[in-house]
PDB file of N, CA and C in Angstrom:
ATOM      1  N   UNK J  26      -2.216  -7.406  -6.676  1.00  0.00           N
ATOM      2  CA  UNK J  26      -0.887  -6.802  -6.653  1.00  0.00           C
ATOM      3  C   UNK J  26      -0.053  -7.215  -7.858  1.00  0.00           C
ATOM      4  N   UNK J  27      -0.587  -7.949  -8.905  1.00  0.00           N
ATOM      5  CA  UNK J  27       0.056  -8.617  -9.936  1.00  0.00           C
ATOM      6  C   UNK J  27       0.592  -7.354 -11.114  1.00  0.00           C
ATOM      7  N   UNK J  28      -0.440  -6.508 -11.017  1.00  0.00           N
ATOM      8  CA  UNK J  28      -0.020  -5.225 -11.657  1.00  0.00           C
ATOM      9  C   UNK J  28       0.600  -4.194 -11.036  1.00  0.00           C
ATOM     10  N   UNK J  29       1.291  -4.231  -9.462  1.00  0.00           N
ATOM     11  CA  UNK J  29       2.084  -3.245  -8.816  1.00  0.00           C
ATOM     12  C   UNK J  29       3.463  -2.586 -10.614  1.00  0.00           C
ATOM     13  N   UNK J  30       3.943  -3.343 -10.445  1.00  0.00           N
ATOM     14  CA  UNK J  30       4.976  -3.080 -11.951  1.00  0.00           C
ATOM     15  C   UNK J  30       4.842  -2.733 -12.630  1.00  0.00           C
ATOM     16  N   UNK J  31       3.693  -2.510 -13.123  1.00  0.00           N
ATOM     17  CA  UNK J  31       3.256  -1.637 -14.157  1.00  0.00           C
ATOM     18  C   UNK J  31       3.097  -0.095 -13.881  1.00  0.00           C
ATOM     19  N   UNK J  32       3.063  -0.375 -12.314  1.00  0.00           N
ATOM     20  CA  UNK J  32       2.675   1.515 -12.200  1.00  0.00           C
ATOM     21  C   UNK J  32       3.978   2.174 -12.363  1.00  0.00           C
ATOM     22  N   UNK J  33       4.033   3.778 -12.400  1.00  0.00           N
ATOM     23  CA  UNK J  33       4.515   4.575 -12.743  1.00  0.00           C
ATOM     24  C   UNK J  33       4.538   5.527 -11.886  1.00  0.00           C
ATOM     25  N   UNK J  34       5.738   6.706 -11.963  1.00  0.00           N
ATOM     26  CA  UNK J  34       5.988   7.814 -11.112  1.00  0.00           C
ATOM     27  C   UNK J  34       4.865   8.330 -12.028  1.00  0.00           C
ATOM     28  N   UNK J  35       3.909   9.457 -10.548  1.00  0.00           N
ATOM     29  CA  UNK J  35       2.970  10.027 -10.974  1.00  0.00           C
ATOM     30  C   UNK J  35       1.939   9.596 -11.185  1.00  0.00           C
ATOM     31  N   UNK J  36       1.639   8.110 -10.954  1.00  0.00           N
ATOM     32  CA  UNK J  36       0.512   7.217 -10.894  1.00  0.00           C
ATOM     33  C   UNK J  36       0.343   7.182  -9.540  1.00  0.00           C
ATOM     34  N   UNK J  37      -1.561   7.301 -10.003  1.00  0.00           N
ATOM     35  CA  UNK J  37      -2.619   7.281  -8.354  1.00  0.00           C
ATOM     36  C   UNK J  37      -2.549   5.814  -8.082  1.00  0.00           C
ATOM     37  N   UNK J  38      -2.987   6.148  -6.515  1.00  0.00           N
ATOM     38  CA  UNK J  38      -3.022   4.720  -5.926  1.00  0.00           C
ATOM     39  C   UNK J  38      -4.299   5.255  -5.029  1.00  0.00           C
ATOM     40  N   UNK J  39      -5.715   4.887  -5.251  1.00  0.00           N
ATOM     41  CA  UNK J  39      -6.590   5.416  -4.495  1.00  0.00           C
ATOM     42  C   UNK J  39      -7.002   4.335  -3.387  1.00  0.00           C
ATOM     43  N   UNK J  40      -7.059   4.436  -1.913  1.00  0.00           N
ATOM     44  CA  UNK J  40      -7.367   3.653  -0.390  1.00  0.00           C
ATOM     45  C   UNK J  40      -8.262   3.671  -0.144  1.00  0.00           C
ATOM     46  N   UNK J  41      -9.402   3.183  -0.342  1.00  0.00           N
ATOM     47  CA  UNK J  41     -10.827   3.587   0.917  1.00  0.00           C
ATOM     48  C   UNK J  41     -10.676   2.925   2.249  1.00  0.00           C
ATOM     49  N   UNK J  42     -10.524   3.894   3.265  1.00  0.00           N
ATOM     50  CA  UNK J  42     -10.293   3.440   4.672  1.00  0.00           C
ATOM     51  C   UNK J  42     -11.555   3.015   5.504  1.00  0.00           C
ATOM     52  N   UNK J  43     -11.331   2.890   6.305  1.00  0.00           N
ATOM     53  CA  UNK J  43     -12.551   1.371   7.080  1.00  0.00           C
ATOM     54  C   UNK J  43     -13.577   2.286   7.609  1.00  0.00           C
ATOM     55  N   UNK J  44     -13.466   4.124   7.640  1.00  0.00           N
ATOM     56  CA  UNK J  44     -14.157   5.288   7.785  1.00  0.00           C
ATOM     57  C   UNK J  44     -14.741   5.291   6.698  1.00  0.00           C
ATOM     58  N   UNK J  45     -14.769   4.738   5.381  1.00  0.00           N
ATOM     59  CA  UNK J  45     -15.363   5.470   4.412  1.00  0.00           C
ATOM     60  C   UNK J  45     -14.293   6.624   3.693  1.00  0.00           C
ATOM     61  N   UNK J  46     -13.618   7.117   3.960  1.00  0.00           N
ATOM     62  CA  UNK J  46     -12.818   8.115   3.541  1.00  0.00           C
ATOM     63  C   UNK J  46     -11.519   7.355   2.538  1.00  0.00           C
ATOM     64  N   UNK J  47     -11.894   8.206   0.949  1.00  0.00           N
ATOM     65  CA  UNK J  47     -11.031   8.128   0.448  1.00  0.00           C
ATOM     66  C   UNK J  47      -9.715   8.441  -0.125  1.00  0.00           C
ATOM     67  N   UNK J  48      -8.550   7.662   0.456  1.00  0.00           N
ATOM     68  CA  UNK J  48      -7.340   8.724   0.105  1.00  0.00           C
ATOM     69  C   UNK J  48      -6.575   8.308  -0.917  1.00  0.00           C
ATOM     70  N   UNK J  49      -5.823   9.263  -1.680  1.00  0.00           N
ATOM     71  CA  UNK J  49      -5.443   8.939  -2.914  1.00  0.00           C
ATOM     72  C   UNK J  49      -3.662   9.469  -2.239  1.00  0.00           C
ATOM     73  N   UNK J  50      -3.032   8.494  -3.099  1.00  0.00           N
ATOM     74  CA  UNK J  50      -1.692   8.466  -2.953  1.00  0.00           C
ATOM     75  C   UNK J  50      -1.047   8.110  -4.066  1.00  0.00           C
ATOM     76  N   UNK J  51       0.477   9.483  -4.275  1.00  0.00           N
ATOM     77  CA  UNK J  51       0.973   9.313  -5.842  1.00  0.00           C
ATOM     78  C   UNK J  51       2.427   8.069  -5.889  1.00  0.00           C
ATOM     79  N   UNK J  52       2.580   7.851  -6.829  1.00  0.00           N
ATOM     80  CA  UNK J  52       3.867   6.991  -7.164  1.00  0.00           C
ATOM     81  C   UNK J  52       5.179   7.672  -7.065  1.00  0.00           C
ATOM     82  N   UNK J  53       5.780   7.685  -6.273  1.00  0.00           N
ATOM     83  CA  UNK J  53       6.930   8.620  -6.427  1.00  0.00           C
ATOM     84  C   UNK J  53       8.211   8.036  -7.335  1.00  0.00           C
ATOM     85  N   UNK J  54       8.421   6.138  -6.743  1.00  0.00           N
ATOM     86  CA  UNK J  54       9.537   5.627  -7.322  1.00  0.00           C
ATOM     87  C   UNK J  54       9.217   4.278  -7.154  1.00  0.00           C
ATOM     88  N   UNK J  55       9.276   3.262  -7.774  1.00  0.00           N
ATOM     89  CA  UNK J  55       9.295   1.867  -8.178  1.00  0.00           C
ATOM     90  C   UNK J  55      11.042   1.071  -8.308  1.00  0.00           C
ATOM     91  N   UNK J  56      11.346   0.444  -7.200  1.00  0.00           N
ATOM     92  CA  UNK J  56      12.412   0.024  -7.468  1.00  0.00           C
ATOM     93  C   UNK J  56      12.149  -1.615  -6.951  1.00  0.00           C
ATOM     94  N   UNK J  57      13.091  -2.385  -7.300  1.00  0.00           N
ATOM     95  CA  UNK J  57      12.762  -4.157  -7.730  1.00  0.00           C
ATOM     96  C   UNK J  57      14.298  -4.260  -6.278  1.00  0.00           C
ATOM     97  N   UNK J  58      14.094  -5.183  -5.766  1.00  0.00           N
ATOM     98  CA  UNK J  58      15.335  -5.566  -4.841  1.00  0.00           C
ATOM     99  C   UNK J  58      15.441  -7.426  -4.499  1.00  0.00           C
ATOM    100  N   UNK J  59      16.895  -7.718  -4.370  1.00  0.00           N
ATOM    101  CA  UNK J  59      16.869  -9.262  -4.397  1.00  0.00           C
ATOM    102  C   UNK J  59      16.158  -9.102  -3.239  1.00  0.00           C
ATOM    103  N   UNK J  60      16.000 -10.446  -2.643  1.00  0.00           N
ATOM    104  CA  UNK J  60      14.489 -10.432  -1.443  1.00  0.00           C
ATOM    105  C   UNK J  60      15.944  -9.818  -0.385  1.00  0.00           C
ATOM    106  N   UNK J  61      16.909 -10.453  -0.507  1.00  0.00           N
ATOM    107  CA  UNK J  61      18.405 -10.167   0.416  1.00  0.00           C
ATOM    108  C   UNK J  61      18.644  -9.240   0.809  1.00  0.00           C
ATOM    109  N   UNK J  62      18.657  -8.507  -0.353  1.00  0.00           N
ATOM    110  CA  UNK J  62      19.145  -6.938  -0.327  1.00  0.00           C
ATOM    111  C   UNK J  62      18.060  -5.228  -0.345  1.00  0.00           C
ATOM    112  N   UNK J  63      17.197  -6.221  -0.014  1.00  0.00           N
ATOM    113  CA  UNK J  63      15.465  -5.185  -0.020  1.00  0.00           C
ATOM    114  C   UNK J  63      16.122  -3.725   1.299  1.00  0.00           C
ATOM    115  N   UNK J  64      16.257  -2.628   0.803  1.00  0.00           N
ATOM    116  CA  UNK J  64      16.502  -1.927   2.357  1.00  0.00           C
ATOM    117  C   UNK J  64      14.990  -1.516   3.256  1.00  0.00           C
ATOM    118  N   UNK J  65      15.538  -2.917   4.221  1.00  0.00           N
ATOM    119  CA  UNK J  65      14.311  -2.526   5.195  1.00  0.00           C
ATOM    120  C   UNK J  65      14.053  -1.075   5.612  1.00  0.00           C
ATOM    121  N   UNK J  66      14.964  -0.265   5.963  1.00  0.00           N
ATOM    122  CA  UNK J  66      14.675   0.967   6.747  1.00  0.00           C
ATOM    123  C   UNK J  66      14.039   1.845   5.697  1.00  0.00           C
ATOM    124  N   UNK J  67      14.317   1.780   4.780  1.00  0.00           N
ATOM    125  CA  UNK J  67      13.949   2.326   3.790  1.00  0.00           C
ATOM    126  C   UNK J  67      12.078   2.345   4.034  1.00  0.00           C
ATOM    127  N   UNK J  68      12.121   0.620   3.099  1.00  0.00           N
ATOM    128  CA  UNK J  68      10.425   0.282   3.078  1.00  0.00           C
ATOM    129  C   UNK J  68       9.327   0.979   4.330  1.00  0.00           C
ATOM    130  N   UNK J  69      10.823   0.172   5.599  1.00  0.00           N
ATOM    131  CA  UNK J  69       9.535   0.102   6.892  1.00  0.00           C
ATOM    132  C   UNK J  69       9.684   0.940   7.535  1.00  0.00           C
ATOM    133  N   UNK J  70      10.795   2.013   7.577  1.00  0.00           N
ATOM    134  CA  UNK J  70      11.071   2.778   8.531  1.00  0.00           C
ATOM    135  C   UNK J  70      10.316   4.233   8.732  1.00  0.00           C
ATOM    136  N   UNK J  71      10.642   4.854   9.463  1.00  0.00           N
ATOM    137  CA  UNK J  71      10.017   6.154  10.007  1.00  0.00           C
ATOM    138  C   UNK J  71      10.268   7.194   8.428  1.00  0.00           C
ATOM    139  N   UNK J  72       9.276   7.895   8.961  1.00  0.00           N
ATOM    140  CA  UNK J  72       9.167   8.942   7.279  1.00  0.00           C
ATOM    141  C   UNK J  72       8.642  10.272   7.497  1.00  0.00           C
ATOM    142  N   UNK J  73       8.790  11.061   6.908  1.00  0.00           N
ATOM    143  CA  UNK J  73       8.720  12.750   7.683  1.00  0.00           C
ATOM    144  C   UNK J  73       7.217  13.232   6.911  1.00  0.00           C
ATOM    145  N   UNK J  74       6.576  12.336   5.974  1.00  0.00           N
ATOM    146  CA  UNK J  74       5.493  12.010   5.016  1.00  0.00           C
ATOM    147  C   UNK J  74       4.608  11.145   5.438  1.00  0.00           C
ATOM    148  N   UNK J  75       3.384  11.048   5.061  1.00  0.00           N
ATOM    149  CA  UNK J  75       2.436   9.972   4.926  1.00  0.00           C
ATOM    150  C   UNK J  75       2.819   8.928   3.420  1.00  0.00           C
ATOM    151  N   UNK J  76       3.155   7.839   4.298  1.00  0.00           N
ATOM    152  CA  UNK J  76       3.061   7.193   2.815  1.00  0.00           C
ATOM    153  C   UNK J  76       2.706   6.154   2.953  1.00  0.00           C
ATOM    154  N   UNK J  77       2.650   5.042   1.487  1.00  0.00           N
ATOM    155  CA  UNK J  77       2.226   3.468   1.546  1.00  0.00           C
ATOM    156  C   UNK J  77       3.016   3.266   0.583  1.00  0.00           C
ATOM    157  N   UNK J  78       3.665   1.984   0.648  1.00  0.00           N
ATOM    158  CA  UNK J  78       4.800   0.964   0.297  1.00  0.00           C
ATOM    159  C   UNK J  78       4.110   0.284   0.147  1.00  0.00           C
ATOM    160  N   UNK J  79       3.894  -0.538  -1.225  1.00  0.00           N
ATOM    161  CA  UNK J  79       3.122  -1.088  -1.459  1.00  0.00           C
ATOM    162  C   UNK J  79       4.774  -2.137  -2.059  1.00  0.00           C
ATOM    163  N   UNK J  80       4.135  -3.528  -1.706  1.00  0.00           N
ATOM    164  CA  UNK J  80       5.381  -4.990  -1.989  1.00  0.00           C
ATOM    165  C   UNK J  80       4.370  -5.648  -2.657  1.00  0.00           C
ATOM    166  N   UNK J  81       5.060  -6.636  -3.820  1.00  0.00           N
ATOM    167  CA  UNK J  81       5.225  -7.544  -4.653  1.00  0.00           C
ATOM    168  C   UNK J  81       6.146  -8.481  -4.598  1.00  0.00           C
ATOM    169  N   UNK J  82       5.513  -9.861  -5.421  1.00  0.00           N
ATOM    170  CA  UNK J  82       6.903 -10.375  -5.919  1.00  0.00           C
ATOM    171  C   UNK J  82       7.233 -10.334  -7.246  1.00  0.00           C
ATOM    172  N   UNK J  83       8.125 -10.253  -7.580  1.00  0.00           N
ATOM    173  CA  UNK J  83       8.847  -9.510  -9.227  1.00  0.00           C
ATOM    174  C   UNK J  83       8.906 -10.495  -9.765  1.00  0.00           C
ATOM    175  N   UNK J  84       7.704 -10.814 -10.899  1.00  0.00           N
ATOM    176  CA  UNK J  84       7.080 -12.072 -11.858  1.00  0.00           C
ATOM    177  C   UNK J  84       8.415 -12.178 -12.724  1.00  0.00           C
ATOM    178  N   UNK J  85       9.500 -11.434 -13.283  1.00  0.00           N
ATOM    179  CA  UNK J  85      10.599 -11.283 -13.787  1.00  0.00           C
ATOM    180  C   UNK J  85      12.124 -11.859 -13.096  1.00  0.00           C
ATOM    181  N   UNK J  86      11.411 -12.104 -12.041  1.00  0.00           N
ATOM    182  CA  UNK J  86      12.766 -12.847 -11.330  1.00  0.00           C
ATOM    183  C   UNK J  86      12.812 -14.566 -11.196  1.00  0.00           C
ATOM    184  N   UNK J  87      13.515 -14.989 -10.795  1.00  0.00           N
ATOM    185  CA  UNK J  87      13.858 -16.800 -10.919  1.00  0.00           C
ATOM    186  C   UNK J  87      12.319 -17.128  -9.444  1.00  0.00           C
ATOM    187  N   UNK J  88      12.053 -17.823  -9.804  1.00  0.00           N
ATOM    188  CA  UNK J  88      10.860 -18.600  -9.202  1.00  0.00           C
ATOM    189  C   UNK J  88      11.464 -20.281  -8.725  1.00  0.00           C
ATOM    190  N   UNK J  89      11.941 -20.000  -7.061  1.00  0.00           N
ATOM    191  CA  UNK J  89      11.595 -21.467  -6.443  1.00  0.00           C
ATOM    192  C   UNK J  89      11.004 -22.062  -6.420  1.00  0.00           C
ATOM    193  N   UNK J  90      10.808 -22.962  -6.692  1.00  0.00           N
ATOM    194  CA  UNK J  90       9.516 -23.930  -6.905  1.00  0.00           C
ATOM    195  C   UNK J  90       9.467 -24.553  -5.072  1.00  0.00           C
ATOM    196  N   UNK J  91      10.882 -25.291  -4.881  1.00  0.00           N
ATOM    197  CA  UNK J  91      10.936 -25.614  -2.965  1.00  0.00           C
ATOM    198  C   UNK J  91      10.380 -24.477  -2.399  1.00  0.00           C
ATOM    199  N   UNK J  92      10.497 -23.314  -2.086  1.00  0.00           N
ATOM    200  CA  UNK J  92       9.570 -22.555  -1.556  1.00  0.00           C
ATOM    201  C   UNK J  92       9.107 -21.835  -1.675  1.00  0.00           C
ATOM    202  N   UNK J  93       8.312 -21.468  -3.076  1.00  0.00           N
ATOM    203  CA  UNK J  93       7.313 -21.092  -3.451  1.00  0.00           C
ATOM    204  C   UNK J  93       7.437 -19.786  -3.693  1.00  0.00           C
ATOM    205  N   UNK J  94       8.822 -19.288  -3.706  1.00  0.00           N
ATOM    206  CA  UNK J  94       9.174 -17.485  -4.001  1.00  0.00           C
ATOM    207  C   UNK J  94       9.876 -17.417  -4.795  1.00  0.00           C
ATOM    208  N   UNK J  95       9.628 -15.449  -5.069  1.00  0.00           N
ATOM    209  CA  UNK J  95      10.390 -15.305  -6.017  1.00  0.00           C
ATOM    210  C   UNK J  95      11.463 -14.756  -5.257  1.00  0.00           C
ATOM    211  N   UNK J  96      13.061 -14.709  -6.553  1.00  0.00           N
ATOM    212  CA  UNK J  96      14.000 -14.168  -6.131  1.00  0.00           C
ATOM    213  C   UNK J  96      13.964 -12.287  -5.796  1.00  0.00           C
ATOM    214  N   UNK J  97      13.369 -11.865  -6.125  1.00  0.00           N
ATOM    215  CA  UNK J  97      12.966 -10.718  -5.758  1.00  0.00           C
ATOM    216  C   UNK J  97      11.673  -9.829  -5.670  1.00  0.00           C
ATOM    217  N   UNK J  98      11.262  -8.580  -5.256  1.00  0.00           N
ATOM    218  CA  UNK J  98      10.444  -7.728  -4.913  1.00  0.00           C
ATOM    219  C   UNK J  98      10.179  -6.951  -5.589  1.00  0.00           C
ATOM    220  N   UNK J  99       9.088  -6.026  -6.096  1.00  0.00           N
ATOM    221  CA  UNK J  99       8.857  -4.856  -6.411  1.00  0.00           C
ATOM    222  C   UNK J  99       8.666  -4.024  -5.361  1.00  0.00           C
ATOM    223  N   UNK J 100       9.229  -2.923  -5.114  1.00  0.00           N
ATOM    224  CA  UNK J 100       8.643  -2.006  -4.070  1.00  0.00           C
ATOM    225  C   UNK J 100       7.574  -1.060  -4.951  1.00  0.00           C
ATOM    226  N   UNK J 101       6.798  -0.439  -4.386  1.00  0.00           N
ATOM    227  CA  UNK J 101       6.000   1.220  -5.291  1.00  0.00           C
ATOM    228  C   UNK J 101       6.089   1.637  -3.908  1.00  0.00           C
ATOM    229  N   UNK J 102       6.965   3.105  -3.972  1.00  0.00           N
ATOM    230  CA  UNK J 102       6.768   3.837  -3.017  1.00  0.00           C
ATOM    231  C   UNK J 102       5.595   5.214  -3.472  1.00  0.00           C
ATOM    232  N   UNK J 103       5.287   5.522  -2.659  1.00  0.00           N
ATOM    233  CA  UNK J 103       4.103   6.555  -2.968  1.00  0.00           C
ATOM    234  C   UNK J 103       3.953   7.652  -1.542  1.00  0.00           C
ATOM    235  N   UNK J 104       3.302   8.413  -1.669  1.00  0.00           N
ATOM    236  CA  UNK J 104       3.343   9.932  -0.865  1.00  0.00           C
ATOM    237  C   UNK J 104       1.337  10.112  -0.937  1.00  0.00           C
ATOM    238  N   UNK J 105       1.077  10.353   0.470  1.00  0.00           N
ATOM    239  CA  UNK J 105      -0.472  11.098   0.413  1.00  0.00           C
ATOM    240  C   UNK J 105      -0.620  12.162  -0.456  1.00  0.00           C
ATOM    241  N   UNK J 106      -1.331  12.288  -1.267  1.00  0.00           N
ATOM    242  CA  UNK J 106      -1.638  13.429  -2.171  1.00  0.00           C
ATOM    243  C   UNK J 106      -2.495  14.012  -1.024  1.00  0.00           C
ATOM    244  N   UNK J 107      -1.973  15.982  -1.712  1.00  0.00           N
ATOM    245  CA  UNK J 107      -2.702  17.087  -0.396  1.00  0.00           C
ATOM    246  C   UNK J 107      -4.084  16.643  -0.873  1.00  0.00           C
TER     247      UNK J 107
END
């Protein structure tokens, strides 16, 4: 997940599921949030789409050393490609 940040709107994200079946899913939007201010409903909530939210921690933010995190997240939101 060290390279989540690098992806891009319009970048594949391909899944092989525990069927064997592979699904590919696009990048729609990449946004970074303090860990504080992350909108849960957003990430976790109900969606009228198939999608995967894919989380990071944002190598660009202040690093606790006491507990071992960073000050913030990368989200990649993404959509099932038809």
């Amino acid at each position: 997940f060290w390279n989540l940040p690098k992806l891009k709107p319009g970048d594949e994200v391909f899944v092989l599921a525990e069927d064997g079946v592979e699904r590919r899913f696009v990048v729609t939007a990449i946004e970074t949030y303090k860990r504080t201010d992350a909108p849960l409903q957003r990430i976790f909530g109900p969606a009228n789409e198939r999608q995967l939210n894919l989380i990071t921690c944002d190598p660009d933010s202040d690093f606790d050393r006491k507990t071992g995190e960073y000050a913030a997240n990368v989200v990649v939101y993404t959509t099932l490609a038809p």
